């Protein structure tokens, strides 16, 4: 596989084929890729909602500035952030590290205390922005995996998070939506599929320092 060719193949799909559905194997790869995404401190303040319900998808179009891809897609991935990144959340993370790696408390405690102190000084707005940044990392990772697997996708910032949260019942789970990614297969008559990418030349976007 030539990843650059795959990246050239992908584009933000404007029209999906509603008759085509991703396989469970494809979905599992995307779930695993999401879970393996790098996040700041390894805290994973993000969760992924995998939606496959045509009625709900159609309902969400009104909250997506009428972008029909949400209704047409095989599945809609909704990237969410945790609302409560507090002492308990951080302590739970370090307990998971201890269990998975067998790292001693003597080694973990200084880092844990420092991280608790760091987050205690952040405002809720700062923590929300930090968590949202991690969702963008995950979105980029998912787009690359979609390209590699020839899964079509359309990354979206244009939606109403509060409406999505209400329709999907996210508030009760301590989550809020920040990004949307319809996935599936491009329609044969999507005129955007054959358009050349418009990008700056490498000489203008890359700075090399030797």
mmCIF file of C-alpha atoms in Angstrom:
data_model
loop_
_atom_site.group_PDB
_atom_site.id
_atom_site.type_symbol
_atom_site.label_atom_id
_atom_site.label_comp_id
_atom_site.label_asym_id
_atom_site.label_seq_id
_atom_site.Cartn_x
_atom_site.Cartn_y
_atom_site.Cartn_z
ATOM 1 C CA UNK A 1 0.000 0.000 0.000
ATOM 2 C CA UNK A 2 1.233 3.466 -0.920
ATOM 3 C CA UNK A 3 -0.131 5.683 1.846
ATOM 4 C CA UNK A 4 0.475 8.868 -0.165
ATOM 5 C CA UNK A 5 -1.645 7.536 -3.026
ATOM 6 C CA UNK A 6 -4.335 6.622 -0.517
ATOM 7 C CA UNK A 7 -4.219 10.129 0.951
ATOM 8 C CA UNK A 8 -4.595 11.522 -2.569
ATOM 9 C CA UNK A 9 -7.574 9.190 -3.103
ATOM 10 C CA UNK A 10 -9.483 10.459 -0.080
ATOM 11 C CA UNK A 11 -11.559 13.625 -0.083
ATOM 12 C CA UNK A 12 -14.387 15.109 1.971
ATOM 13 C CA UNK A 13 -17.298 13.167 0.497
ATOM 14 C CA UNK A 14 -20.269 15.302 -0.456
ATOM 15 C CA UNK A 15 -22.609 12.440 -1.302
ATOM 16 C CA UNK A 16 -22.606 8.902 0.080
ATOM 17 C CA UNK A 17 -24.213 5.817 -1.413
ATOM 18 C CA UNK A 18 -26.894 4.985 1.205
ATOM 19 C CA UNK A 19 -27.189 1.417 -0.086
ATOM 20 C CA UNK A 20 -23.624 0.480 0.869
ATOM 21 C CA UNK A 21 -22.653 -0.466 4.409
ATOM 22 C CA UNK A 22 -19.300 -0.926 6.095
ATOM 23 C CA UNK A 23 -18.465 -4.391 7.388
ATOM 24 C CA UNK A 24 -18.037 -5.156 11.110
ATOM 25 C CA UNK A 25 -14.341 -5.764 10.404
ATOM 26 C CA UNK A 26 -13.926 -2.283 8.929
ATOM 27 C CA UNK A 27 -15.709 -0.707 11.870
ATOM 28 C CA UNK A 28 -13.557 -2.605 14.338
ATOM 29 C CA UNK A 29 -10.408 -1.255 12.676
ATOM 30 C CA UNK A 30 -11.686 2.283 13.081
ATOM 31 C CA UNK A 31 -12.623 1.653 16.708
ATOM 32 C CA UNK A 32 -9.170 0.247 17.431
ATOM 33 C CA UNK A 33 -7.510 3.143 15.598
ATOM 34 C CA UNK A 34 -9.500 5.633 17.654
ATOM 35 C CA UNK A 35 -8.528 3.902 20.879
ATOM 36 C CA UNK A 36 -4.846 3.817 19.857
ATOM 37 C CA UNK A 37 -4.703 7.524 19.015
ATOM 38 C CA UNK A 38 -2.025 9.455 20.861
ATOM 39 C CA UNK A 39 -3.416 11.861 23.475
ATOM 40 C CA UNK A 40 -1.773 14.352 25.795
ATOM 41 C CA UNK A 41 -0.406 12.576 28.911
ATOM 42 C CA UNK A 42 -2.150 9.441 27.600
ATOM 43 C CA UNK A 43 -5.313 10.520 29.452
ATOM 44 C CA UNK A 44 -7.745 9.827 26.580
ATOM 45 C CA UNK A 45 -10.345 12.483 27.471
ATOM 46 C CA UNK A 46 -12.356 11.420 24.420
ATOM 47 C CA UNK A 47 -14.978 8.857 23.477
ATOM 48 C CA UNK A 48 -16.397 7.731 20.151
ATOM 49 C CA UNK A 49 -20.094 7.286 19.450
ATOM 50 C CA UNK A 50 -20.756 4.927 16.536
ATOM 51 C CA UNK A 51 -24.199 5.648 15.125
ATOM 52 C CA UNK A 52 -26.029 3.402 12.665
ATOM 53 C CA UNK A 53 -29.689 4.292 12.820
ATOM 54 C CA UNK A 54 -31.157 5.818 9.675
ATOM 55 C CA UNK A 55 -34.026 7.488 11.531
ATOM 56 C CA UNK A 56 -31.686 9.177 14.014
ATOM 57 C CA UNK A 57 -29.231 10.072 11.258
ATOM 58 C CA UNK A 58 -32.013 11.797 9.330
ATOM 59 C CA UNK A 59 -33.020 13.646 12.496
ATOM 60 C CA UNK A 60 -29.463 14.943 12.882
ATOM 61 C CA UNK A 61 -29.386 16.519 9.402
ATOM 62 C CA UNK A 62 -31.327 19.507 10.754
ATOM 63 C CA UNK A 63 -28.606 19.952 13.383
ATOM 64 C CA UNK A 64 -25.830 19.609 10.786
ATOM 65 C CA UNK A 65 -26.671 22.653 8.675
ATOM 66 C CA UNK A 66 -28.592 20.389 6.292
ATOM 67 C CA UNK A 67 -25.528 18.358 5.314
ATOM 68 C CA UNK A 68 -27.175 15.255 3.881
ATOM 69 C CA UNK A 69 -24.048 13.112 4.296
ATOM 70 C CA UNK A 70 -25.143 12.521 7.892
ATOM 71 C CA UNK A 71 -28.278 10.723 6.690
ATOM 72 C CA UNK A 72 -26.675 8.972 3.690
ATOM 73 C CA UNK A 73 -23.591 7.542 5.409
ATOM 74 C CA UNK A 74 -23.245 3.924 6.419
ATOM 75 C CA UNK A 75 -22.345 5.100 9.935
ATOM 76 C CA UNK A 76 -21.808 8.403 11.676
ATOM 77 C CA UNK A 77 -18.910 8.708 14.099
ATOM 78 C CA UNK A 78 -19.357 11.381 16.747
ATOM 79 C CA UNK A 79 -16.183 12.369 18.587
ATOM 80 C CA UNK A 80 -16.920 13.473 22.140
ATOM 81 C CA UNK A 81 -14.979 14.826 25.098
ATOM 82 C CA UNK A 82 -15.332 13.973 28.766
ATOM 83 C CA UNK A 83 -16.865 16.791 30.805
ATOM 84 C CA UNK A 84 -15.175 15.835 34.066
ATOM 85 C CA UNK A 85 -11.392 15.663 33.917
ATOM 86 C CA UNK A 86 -10.763 15.836 37.657
ATOM 87 C CA UNK A 87 -8.592 14.248 40.342
ATOM 88 C CA UNK A 88 -10.568 11.002 40.201
ATOM 89 C CA UNK A 89 -10.182 10.755 36.423
ATOM 90 C CA UNK A 90 -6.419 11.244 36.659
ATOM 91 C CA UNK A 91 -6.009 8.806 39.564
ATOM 92 C CA UNK A 92 -7.999 6.184 37.638
ATOM 93 C CA UNK A 93 -5.638 6.604 34.683
ATOM 94 C CA UNK A 94 -2.583 5.939 36.830
ATOM 95 C CA UNK A 95 -4.251 2.893 38.346
ATOM 96 C CA UNK A 96 -4.749 1.584 34.813
ATOM 97 C CA UNK A 97 -1.053 2.191 34.100
ATOM 98 C CA UNK A 98 -0.143 0.243 37.229
ATOM 99 C CA UNK A 99 -2.372 -2.670 36.272
ATOM 100 C CA UNK A 100 -1.283 -2.873 32.628
ATOM 101 C CA UNK A 101 2.441 -2.232 33.049
ATOM 102 C CA UNK A 102 3.023 -3.333 36.617
ATOM 103 C CA UNK A 103 4.718 -0.006 37.377
ATOM 104 C CA UNK A 104 5.264 0.603 41.074
ATOM 105 C CA UNK A 105 3.420 3.320 42.979
ATOM 106 C CA UNK A 106 6.781 4.792 43.970
ATOM 107 C CA UNK A 107 7.467 5.574 40.325
ATOM 108 C CA UNK A 108 3.922 6.638 39.424
ATOM 109 C CA UNK A 109 3.060 8.816 42.445
ATOM 110 C CA UNK A 110 5.295 11.827 41.643
ATOM 111 C CA UNK A 111 3.945 12.090 38.091
ATOM 112 C CA UNK A 112 0.384 11.543 39.319
ATOM 113 C CA UNK A 113 0.639 14.289 41.950
ATOM 114 C CA UNK A 114 2.194 16.678 39.446
ATOM 115 C CA UNK A 115 -0.570 16.034 36.909
ATOM 116 C CA UNK A 116 -3.320 16.499 39.518
ATOM 117 C CA UNK A 117 -1.699 19.797 40.515
ATOM 118 C CA UNK A 118 -1.381 20.909 36.891
ATOM 119 C CA UNK A 119 -5.042 20.280 36.107
ATOM 120 C CA UNK A 120 -6.228 21.833 39.361
ATOM 121 C CA UNK A 121 -4.844 25.148 38.113
ATOM 122 C CA UNK A 122 -6.714 24.987 34.794
ATOM 123 C CA UNK A 123 -10.115 26.566 34.280
ATOM 124 C CA UNK A 124 -13.004 24.500 32.934
ATOM 125 C CA UNK A 125 -12.683 26.358 29.632
ATOM 126 C CA UNK A 126 -8.979 25.506 29.407
ATOM 127 C CA UNK A 127 -9.639 21.834 30.137
ATOM 128 C CA UNK A 128 -12.424 21.741 27.549
ATOM 129 C CA UNK A 129 -10.103 23.248 24.928
ATOM 130 C CA UNK A 130 -7.345 20.794 25.846
ATOM 131 C CA UNK A 131 -9.734 17.841 25.548
ATOM 132 C CA UNK A 132 -11.089 19.158 22.239
ATOM 133 C CA UNK A 133 -7.545 19.292 20.877
ATOM 134 C CA UNK A 134 -7.254 15.563 21.602
ATOM 135 C CA UNK A 135 -10.434 14.921 19.599
ATOM 136 C CA UNK A 136 -8.835 16.633 16.615
ATOM 137 C CA UNK A 137 -5.841 14.310 16.927
ATOM 138 C CA UNK A 138 -8.230 11.364 16.839
ATOM 139 C CA UNK A 139 -10.060 12.779 13.830
ATOM 140 C CA UNK A 140 -6.806 13.044 11.884
ATOM 141 C CA UNK A 141 -5.903 9.504 12.821
ATOM 142 C CA UNK A 142 -9.304 8.195 11.732
ATOM 143 C CA UNK A 143 -9.074 10.005 8.395
ATOM 144 C CA UNK A 144 -5.695 8.417 7.694
ATOM 145 C CA UNK A 145 -6.963 4.942 8.562
ATOM 146 C CA UNK A 146 -10.061 5.524 6.426
ATOM 147 C CA UNK A 147 -7.811 6.436 3.500
ATOM 148 C CA UNK A 148 -5.643 3.367 4.041
ATOM 149 C CA UNK A 149 -8.712 1.113 4.139
ATOM 150 C CA UNK A 150 -10.496 2.936 1.278
ATOM 151 C CA UNK A 151 -13.338 3.954 3.530
ATOM 152 C CA UNK A 152 -14.899 7.230 2.490
ATOM 153 C CA UNK A 153 -15.414 9.957 5.071
ATOM 154 C CA UNK A 154 -16.434 13.566 5.513
ATOM 155 C CA UNK A 155 -14.992 15.389 8.551
ATOM 156 C CA UNK A 156 -17.417 17.943 9.969
ATOM 157 C CA UNK A 157 -17.156 20.835 12.367
ATOM 158 C CA UNK A 158 -20.404 22.309 11.052
ATOM 159 C CA UNK A 159 -23.043 20.995 13.428
ATOM 160 C CA UNK A 160 -24.829 22.043 16.625
ATOM 161 C CA UNK A 161 -23.180 20.159 19.524
ATOM 162 C CA UNK A 162 -25.934 20.896 22.044
ATOM 163 C CA UNK A 163 -28.552 19.425 19.689
ATOM 164 C CA UNK A 164 -26.443 16.347 18.985
ATOM 165 C CA UNK A 165 -25.920 15.918 22.732
ATOM 166 C CA UNK A 166 -29.671 16.008 23.299
ATOM 167 C CA UNK A 167 -30.617 13.653 20.474
ATOM 168 C CA UNK A 168 -27.921 11.120 21.397
ATOM 169 C CA UNK A 169 -28.346 11.444 25.171
ATOM 170 C CA UNK A 170 -24.706 12.359 25.691
ATOM 171 C CA UNK A 171 -25.104 14.665 28.699
ATOM 172 C CA UNK A 172 -26.245 11.775 30.898
ATOM 173 C CA UNK A 173 -22.971 10.026 30.032
ATOM 174 C CA UNK A 174 -20.855 13.036 30.977
ATOM 175 C CA UNK A 175 -19.987 13.761 27.345
ATOM 176 C CA UNK A 176 -20.311 16.540 24.820
ATOM 177 C CA UNK A 177 -19.854 16.215 21.062
ATOM 178 C CA UNK A 178 -17.111 18.185 19.305
ATOM 179 C CA UNK A 179 -16.630 16.620 15.848
ATOM 180 C CA UNK A 180 -18.654 14.498 13.428
ATOM 181 C CA UNK A 181 -17.377 11.999 10.857
ATOM 182 C CA UNK A 182 -19.874 10.324 8.505
ATOM 183 C CA UNK A 183 -18.271 7.255 6.911
ATOM 184 C CA UNK A 184 -19.219 4.834 4.163
ATOM 185 C CA UNK A 185 -18.860 4.757 0.384
ATOM 186 C CA UNK A 186 -18.945 7.676 -2.035
ATOM 187 C CA UNK A 187 -21.868 7.845 -4.443
ATOM 188 C CA UNK A 188 -21.054 7.184 -8.081
ATOM 189 C CA UNK A 189 -22.377 10.609 -9.036
ATOM 190 C CA UNK A 190 -20.517 12.668 -6.435
ATOM 191 C CA UNK A 191 -18.937 15.233 -8.722
ATOM 192 C CA UNK A 192 -16.311 16.093 -6.117
ATOM 193 C CA UNK A 193 -14.709 12.649 -6.200
ATOM 194 C CA UNK A 194 -12.712 13.351 -9.366
ATOM 195 C CA UNK A 195 -11.592 16.881 -8.569
ATOM 196 C CA UNK A 196 -7.878 17.436 -8.090
ATOM 197 C CA UNK A 197 -6.707 18.367 -4.629
ATOM 198 C CA UNK A 198 -5.841 22.008 -4.122
ATOM 199 C CA UNK A 199 -2.766 22.232 -1.927
ATOM 200 C CA UNK A 200 0.196 24.571 -1.661
ATOM 201 C CA UNK A 201 3.410 23.201 -3.214
ATOM 202 C CA UNK A 202 5.743 21.481 -0.757
ATOM 203 C CA UNK A 203 8.217 24.335 -1.107
ATOM 204 C CA UNK A 204 5.628 26.643 0.453
ATOM 205 C CA UNK A 205 4.301 24.344 3.179
ATOM 206 C CA UNK A 206 7.508 22.651 4.375
ATOM 207 C CA UNK A 207 10.415 24.315 6.147
ATOM 208 C CA UNK A 208 13.572 22.218 6.340
ATOM 209 C CA UNK A 209 16.280 23.017 8.870
ATOM 210 C CA UNK A 210 19.594 21.174 8.537
#
